[in-house]
Amino acid sequence: EVQLVQSGAEVKKPGESLKISCKGSGYSFTSYWIGWVRQMPGKGLEWMGIIYPGDSDTRYSPSFQGQVTISADKSISTAYLQWSSLKASDTAMYYCARGVGATVEFDYWGQGTLVTVSS
Amino acid sequence: SYVLTQPPSVSVAPGQTARITCGGNNIGSKSVHWYQQKPGQAPVLVVYDDSDRPSGIPERFSGSNSGNTATLTISRVEAGDEADYYCQVWDSSSDHYVFGTGTKVTVL
């Protein structure tokens, strides 16, 4: 059974760093893309970026380029999303999702990680 | 950047048909994927590559795509179909992925 299990909710202060994770199981982790999607409270889905764990090929949305870093450790089938300096506006639910197909639909999703940034 | 526009809301009576549009420049030349998101849950893929359904998705969900508009059609709507729906494409010119603005489907 394909599963993506994300790390737990985080409460941070502005300026702090953070790294959240997404562990894949039940499939070949290196053969599928992993995308990250932001959903701010009461808002829609926003594509942040995507990584191919097989060769670490990574692309970012222009809106998030330079704001976050996406990485993966294929030895433990885990992808990461990290911030070096959080802002209050980073408060949101973050989802990872497996990307498949030539035009990459996201067929399996993690349960989401809620990040709250507040002083 | 490529923009996908959806109506904010669609209302439909049980048993009727809901049609959710997704507008984009020449979207007919792209593959469109659709997701359903219920409150407090992660999105679920309901249609991919314009009109294919993942296993486990009812045949009541179908899709089409032509010109500047893609459409997700939900036939014989049930109360359990009440959710937010998002379209998504891969924009090959920028190698970026784009989600639509989202449509809230209300079952009357």
PDB file of N, CA and C in Angstrom, chain A residues 33 36-37 39 43-47 50 59-62 95 100 102-112, chain B residues 1 31-33 35 37 40-45 47-49 84 86 88-90 95-101:
ATOM      1  N   TRP A  33       8.150  11.407  -8.604  1.00  0.00           N
ATOM      2  CA  TRP A  33       8.332  12.745  -8.075  1.00  0.00           C
ATOM      3  C   TRP A  33       7.636  12.876  -6.719  1.00  0.00           C
ATOM      4  N   TRP A  36       5.463  19.390  -3.218  1.00  0.00           N
ATOM      5  CA  TRP A  36       5.027  20.048  -1.983  1.00  0.00           C
ATOM      6  C   TRP A  36       3.986  21.103  -2.345  1.00  0.00           C
ATOM      7  N   VAL A  37       2.922  21.154  -1.551  1.00  0.00           N
ATOM      8  CA  VAL A  37       1.790  22.036  -1.814  1.00  0.00           C
ATOM      9  C   VAL A  37       1.423  22.784  -0.534  1.00  0.00           C
ATOM     10  N   GLN A  39      -1.274  25.192   1.601  1.00  0.00           N
ATOM     11  CA  GLN A  39      -2.660  25.636   1.704  1.00  0.00           C
ATOM     12  C   GLN A  39      -2.773  26.547   2.926  1.00  0.00           C
ATOM     13  N   LYS A  43      -7.807  28.961   2.255  1.00  0.00           N
ATOM     14  CA  LYS A  43      -7.429  29.278   0.865  1.00  0.00           C
ATOM     15  C   LYS A  43      -7.214  28.024   0.031  1.00  0.00           C
ATOM     16  N   GLY A  44      -6.817  28.231  -1.227  1.00  0.00           N
ATOM     17  CA  GLY A  44      -6.644  27.129  -2.166  1.00  0.00           C
ATOM     18  C   GLY A  44      -5.262  26.500  -2.111  1.00  0.00           C
ATOM     19  N   LEU A  45      -5.064  25.579  -3.040  1.00  0.00           N
ATOM     20  CA  LEU A  45      -3.806  24.838  -3.140  1.00  0.00           C
ATOM     21  C   LEU A  45      -2.804  25.631  -3.967  1.00  0.00           C
ATOM     22  N   GLU A  46      -1.560  25.647  -3.503  1.00  0.00           N
ATOM     23  CA  GLU A  46      -0.476  26.330  -4.224  1.00  0.00           C
ATOM     24  C   GLU A  46       0.699  25.363  -4.382  1.00  0.00           C
ATOM     25  N   TRP A  47       1.140  25.165  -5.621  1.00  0.00           N
ATOM     26  CA  TRP A  47       2.292  24.314  -5.865  1.00  0.00           C
ATOM     27  C   TRP A  47       3.564  25.061  -5.477  1.00  0.00           C
ATOM     28  N   ILE A  50       8.964  20.654  -6.549  1.00  0.00           N
ATOM     29  CA  ILE A  50       8.912  19.215  -6.775  1.00  0.00           C
ATOM     30  C   ILE A  50      10.328  18.672  -6.866  1.00  0.00           C
ATOM     31  N   ARG A  59      12.640  21.413  -8.927  1.00  0.00           N
ATOM     32  CA  ARG A  59      12.089  22.627  -9.537  1.00  0.00           C
ATOM     33  C   ARG A  59      11.273  23.366  -8.488  1.00  0.00           C
ATOM     34  N   TYR A  60      11.255  24.675  -8.589  1.00  0.00           N
ATOM     35  CA  TYR A  60      10.519  25.509  -7.645  1.00  0.00           C
ATOM     36  C   TYR A  60       9.539  26.416  -8.377  1.00  0.00           C
ATOM     37  N   SER A  61       8.397  26.656  -7.740  1.00  0.00           N
ATOM     38  CA  SER A  61       7.515  27.707  -8.208  1.00  0.00           C
ATOM     39  C   SER A  61       8.229  29.050  -8.023  1.00  0.00           C
ATOM     40  N   PRO A  62       8.056  29.976  -8.953  1.00  0.00           N
ATOM     41  CA  PRO A  62       8.675  31.300  -8.771  1.00  0.00           C
ATOM     42  C   PRO A  62       8.278  31.957  -7.450  1.00  0.00           C
ATOM     43  N   TYR A  95       1.337  20.015   2.346  1.00  0.00           N
ATOM     44  CA  TYR A  95       1.141  18.642   1.908  1.00  0.00           C
ATOM     45  C   TYR A  95       2.287  18.213   0.999  1.00  0.00           C
ATOM     46  N   VAL A 100       3.135  11.383 -10.601  1.00  0.00           N
ATOM     47  CA  VAL A 100       3.265  10.264 -11.533  1.00  0.00           C
ATOM     48  C   VAL A 100       2.790  10.682 -12.907  1.00  0.00           C
ATOM     49  N   ALA A 102       3.418  11.434 -17.300  1.00  0.00           N
ATOM     50  CA  ALA A 102       4.181  12.370 -18.129  1.00  0.00           C
ATOM     51  C   ALA A 102       3.908  13.828 -17.752  1.00  0.00           C
ATOM     52  N   THR A 103       2.682  14.117 -17.338  1.00  0.00           N
ATOM     53  CA  THR A 103       2.345  15.499 -16.951  1.00  0.00           C
ATOM     54  C   THR A 103       2.122  15.617 -15.451  1.00  0.00           C
ATOM     55  N   VAL A 104       2.554  14.604 -14.725  1.00  0.00           N
ATOM     56  CA  VAL A 104       2.624  14.597 -13.258  1.00  0.00           C
ATOM     57  C   VAL A 104       1.316  14.966 -12.566  1.00  0.00           C
ATOM     58  N   GLU A 105       0.440  13.994 -12.467  1.00  0.00           N
ATOM     59  CA  GLU A 105      -0.656  14.159 -11.543  1.00  0.00           C
ATOM     60  C   GLU A 105      -0.194  13.622 -10.184  1.00  0.00           C
ATOM     61  N   PHE A 106      -0.821  14.145  -9.126  1.00  0.00           N
ATOM     62  CA  PHE A 106      -0.442  13.771  -7.767  1.00  0.00           C
ATOM     63  C   PHE A 106      -1.437  12.735  -7.252  1.00  0.00           C
ATOM     64  N   ASP A 107      -1.010  11.471  -7.281  1.00  0.00           N
ATOM     65  CA  ASP A 107      -1.963  10.397  -7.042  1.00  0.00           C
ATOM     66  C   ASP A 107      -2.072   9.959  -5.581  1.00  0.00           C
ATOM     67  N   TYR A 108      -1.073  10.220  -4.779  1.00  0.00           N
ATOM     68  CA  TYR A 108      -1.138   9.929  -3.350  1.00  0.00           C
ATOM     69  C   TYR A 108      -0.626  11.140  -2.592  1.00  0.00           C
ATOM     70  N   TRP A 109      -1.313  11.444  -1.493  1.00  0.00           N
ATOM     71  CA  TRP A 109      -0.988  12.625  -0.705  1.00  0.00           C
ATOM     72  C   TRP A 109      -0.686  12.240   0.740  1.00  0.00           C
ATOM     73  N   GLY A 110       0.220  13.007   1.360  1.00  0.00           N
ATOM     74  CA  GLY A 110       0.414  12.891   2.790  1.00  0.00           C
ATOM     75  C   GLY A 110      -0.766  13.494   3.544  1.00  0.00           C
ATOM     76  N   GLN A 111      -0.757  13.311   4.841  1.00  0.00           N
ATOM     77  CA  GLN A 111      -1.875  13.781   5.665  1.00  0.00           C
ATOM     78  C   GLN A 111      -1.786  15.284   5.957  1.00  0.00           C
ATOM     79  N   GLY A 112      -0.655  15.879   5.623  1.00  0.00           N
ATOM     80  CA  GLY A 112      -0.460  17.307   5.850  1.00  0.00           C
ATOM     81  C   GLY A 112       0.285  17.587   7.146  1.00  0.00           C
TER      82      GLY A 112
ATOM     83  N   SER B   1       2.987  33.915 -15.938  1.00  0.00           N
ATOM     84  CA  SER B   1       2.770  32.528 -15.553  1.00  0.00           C
ATOM     85  C   SER B   1       1.360  32.079 -15.949  1.00  0.00           C
ATOM     86  N   SER B  31      -2.776  18.432 -20.447  1.00  0.00           N
ATOM     87  CA  SER B  31      -3.481  17.401 -19.678  1.00  0.00           C
ATOM     88  C   SER B  31      -3.939  17.995 -18.347  1.00  0.00           C
ATOM     89  N   VAL B  32      -5.210  17.824 -18.045  1.00  0.00           N
ATOM     90  CA  VAL B  32      -5.791  18.423 -16.844  1.00  0.00           C
ATOM     91  C   VAL B  32      -6.105  17.333 -15.821  1.00  0.00           C
ATOM     92  N   HIS B  33      -5.762  17.623 -14.597  1.00  0.00           N
ATOM     93  CA  HIS B  33      -6.050  16.704 -13.495  1.00  0.00           C
ATOM     94  C   HIS B  33      -6.976  17.408 -12.508  1.00  0.00           C
ATOM     95  N   TYR B  35      -8.847  17.347  -8.505  1.00  0.00           N
ATOM     96  CA  TYR B  35      -8.759  16.869  -7.129  1.00  0.00           C
ATOM     97  C   TYR B  35      -9.998  17.283  -6.353  1.00  0.00           C
ATOM     98  N   GLN B  37     -11.267  17.889  -2.416  1.00  0.00           N
ATOM     99  CA  GLN B  37     -10.790  18.072  -1.046  1.00  0.00           C
ATOM    100  C   GLN B  37     -11.967  18.343  -0.115  1.00  0.00           C
ATOM    101  N   GLY B  40     -10.897  19.456   6.211  1.00  0.00           N
ATOM    102  CA  GLY B  40      -9.994  18.789   7.140  1.00  0.00           C
ATOM    103  C   GLY B  40      -9.261  17.592   6.574  1.00  0.00           C
ATOM    104  N   GLN B  41      -9.369  17.374   5.266  1.00  0.00           N
ATOM    105  CA  GLN B  41      -8.720  16.214   4.648  1.00  0.00           C
ATOM    106  C   GLN B  41      -7.751  16.646   3.556  1.00  0.00           C
ATOM    107  N   ALA B  42      -6.836  15.739   3.219  1.00  0.00           N
ATOM    108  CA  ALA B  42      -5.939  15.979   2.097  1.00  0.00           C
ATOM    109  C   ALA B  42      -6.701  15.826   0.780  1.00  0.00           C
ATOM    110  N   PRO B  43      -6.239  16.472  -0.282  1.00  0.00           N
ATOM    111  CA  PRO B  43      -6.874  16.303  -1.588  1.00  0.00           C
ATOM    112  C   PRO B  43      -6.802  14.855  -2.066  1.00  0.00           C
ATOM    113  N   VAL B  44      -7.751  14.511  -2.922  1.00  0.00           N
ATOM    114  CA  VAL B  44      -7.818  13.191  -3.550  1.00  0.00           C
ATOM    115  C   VAL B  44      -7.929  13.390  -5.052  1.00  0.00           C
ATOM    116  N   LEU B  45      -7.123  12.668  -5.815  1.00  0.00           N
ATOM    117  CA  LEU B  45      -7.196  12.721  -7.279  1.00  0.00           C
ATOM    118  C   LEU B  45      -8.470  12.026  -7.738  1.00  0.00           C
ATOM    119  N   VAL B  47      -9.810  12.730 -11.246  1.00  0.00           N
ATOM    120  CA  VAL B  47      -9.678  12.578 -12.698  1.00  0.00           C
ATOM    121  C   VAL B  47      -8.262  13.008 -13.079  1.00  0.00           C
ATOM    122  N   TYR B  48      -7.636  12.225 -13.992  1.00  0.00           N
ATOM    123  CA  TYR B  48      -6.317  12.614 -14.485  1.00  0.00           C
ATOM    124  C   TYR B  48      -6.302  12.524 -16.006  1.00  0.00           C
ATOM    125  N   ASP B  49      -5.349  13.224 -16.588  1.00  0.00           N
ATOM    126  CA  ASP B  49      -5.231  13.248 -18.049  1.00  0.00           C
ATOM    127  C   ASP B  49      -6.574  13.531 -18.718  1.00  0.00           C
ATOM    128  N   ASP B  84     -14.444  20.901  -1.960  1.00  0.00           N
ATOM    129  CA  ASP B  84     -13.757  21.814  -2.866  1.00  0.00           C
ATOM    130  C   ASP B  84     -13.091  20.989  -3.970  1.00  0.00           C
ATOM    131  N   TYR B  86     -10.351  21.179  -7.339  1.00  0.00           N
ATOM    132  CA  TYR B  86      -9.276  21.940  -7.957  1.00  0.00           C
ATOM    133  C   TYR B  86      -8.824  21.262  -9.249  1.00  0.00           C
ATOM    134  N   GLN B  88      -5.676  21.122 -12.165  1.00  0.00           N
ATOM    135  CA  GLN B  88      -4.215  21.269 -12.129  1.00  0.00           C
ATOM    136  C   GLN B  88      -3.633  20.882 -13.477  1.00  0.00           C
ATOM    137  N   VAL B  89      -2.617  21.615 -13.919  1.00  0.00           N
ATOM    138  CA  VAL B  89      -1.910  21.273 -15.152  1.00  0.00           C
ATOM    139  C   VAL B  89      -0.423  21.429 -14.944  1.00  0.00           C
ATOM    140  N   TRP B  90       0.330  20.863 -15.865  1.00  0.00           N
ATOM    141  CA  TRP B  90       1.749  21.110 -15.977  1.00  0.00           C
ATOM    142  C   TRP B  90       1.936  22.058 -17.155  1.00  0.00           C
ATOM    143  N   ASP B  95       7.820  24.720 -17.203  1.00  0.00           N
ATOM    144  CA  ASP B  95       8.118  23.517 -16.413  1.00  0.00           C
ATOM    145  C   ASP B  95       7.635  23.692 -14.975  1.00  0.00           C
ATOM    146  N   HIS B  96       6.489  24.314 -14.837  1.00  0.00           N
ATOM    147  CA  HIS B  96       5.897  24.532 -13.532  1.00  0.00           C
ATOM    148  C   HIS B  96       4.519  23.885 -13.484  1.00  0.00           C
ATOM    149  N   TYR B  97       4.063  23.639 -12.268  1.00  0.00           N
ATOM    150  CA  TYR B  97       2.756  23.033 -12.056  1.00  0.00           C
ATOM    151  C   TYR B  97       1.823  24.102 -11.498  1.00  0.00           C
ATOM    152  N   VAL B  98       0.582  24.071 -11.925  1.00  0.00           N
ATOM    153  CA  VAL B  98      -0.353  25.124 -11.548  1.00  0.00           C
ATOM    154  C   VAL B  98      -1.664  24.509 -11.083  1.00  0.00           C
ATOM    155  N   PHE B  99      -2.188  25.024  -9.969  1.00  0.00           N
ATOM    156  CA  PHE B  99      -3.521  24.644  -9.514  1.00  0.00           C
ATOM    157  C   PHE B  99      -4.517  25.748  -9.872  1.00  0.00           C
ATOM    158  N   GLY B 100      -5.738  25.337 -10.123  1.00  0.00           N
ATOM    159  CA  GLY B 100      -6.805  26.306 -10.304  1.00  0.00           C
ATOM    160  C   GLY B 100      -7.188  26.951  -8.991  1.00  0.00           C
ATOM    161  N   THR B 101      -8.055  27.938  -9.079  1.00  0.00           N
ATOM    162  CA  THR B 101      -8.451  28.725  -7.913  1.00  0.00           C
ATOM    163  C   THR B 101      -9.390  27.978  -6.969  1.00  0.00           C
TER     164      THR B 101
END
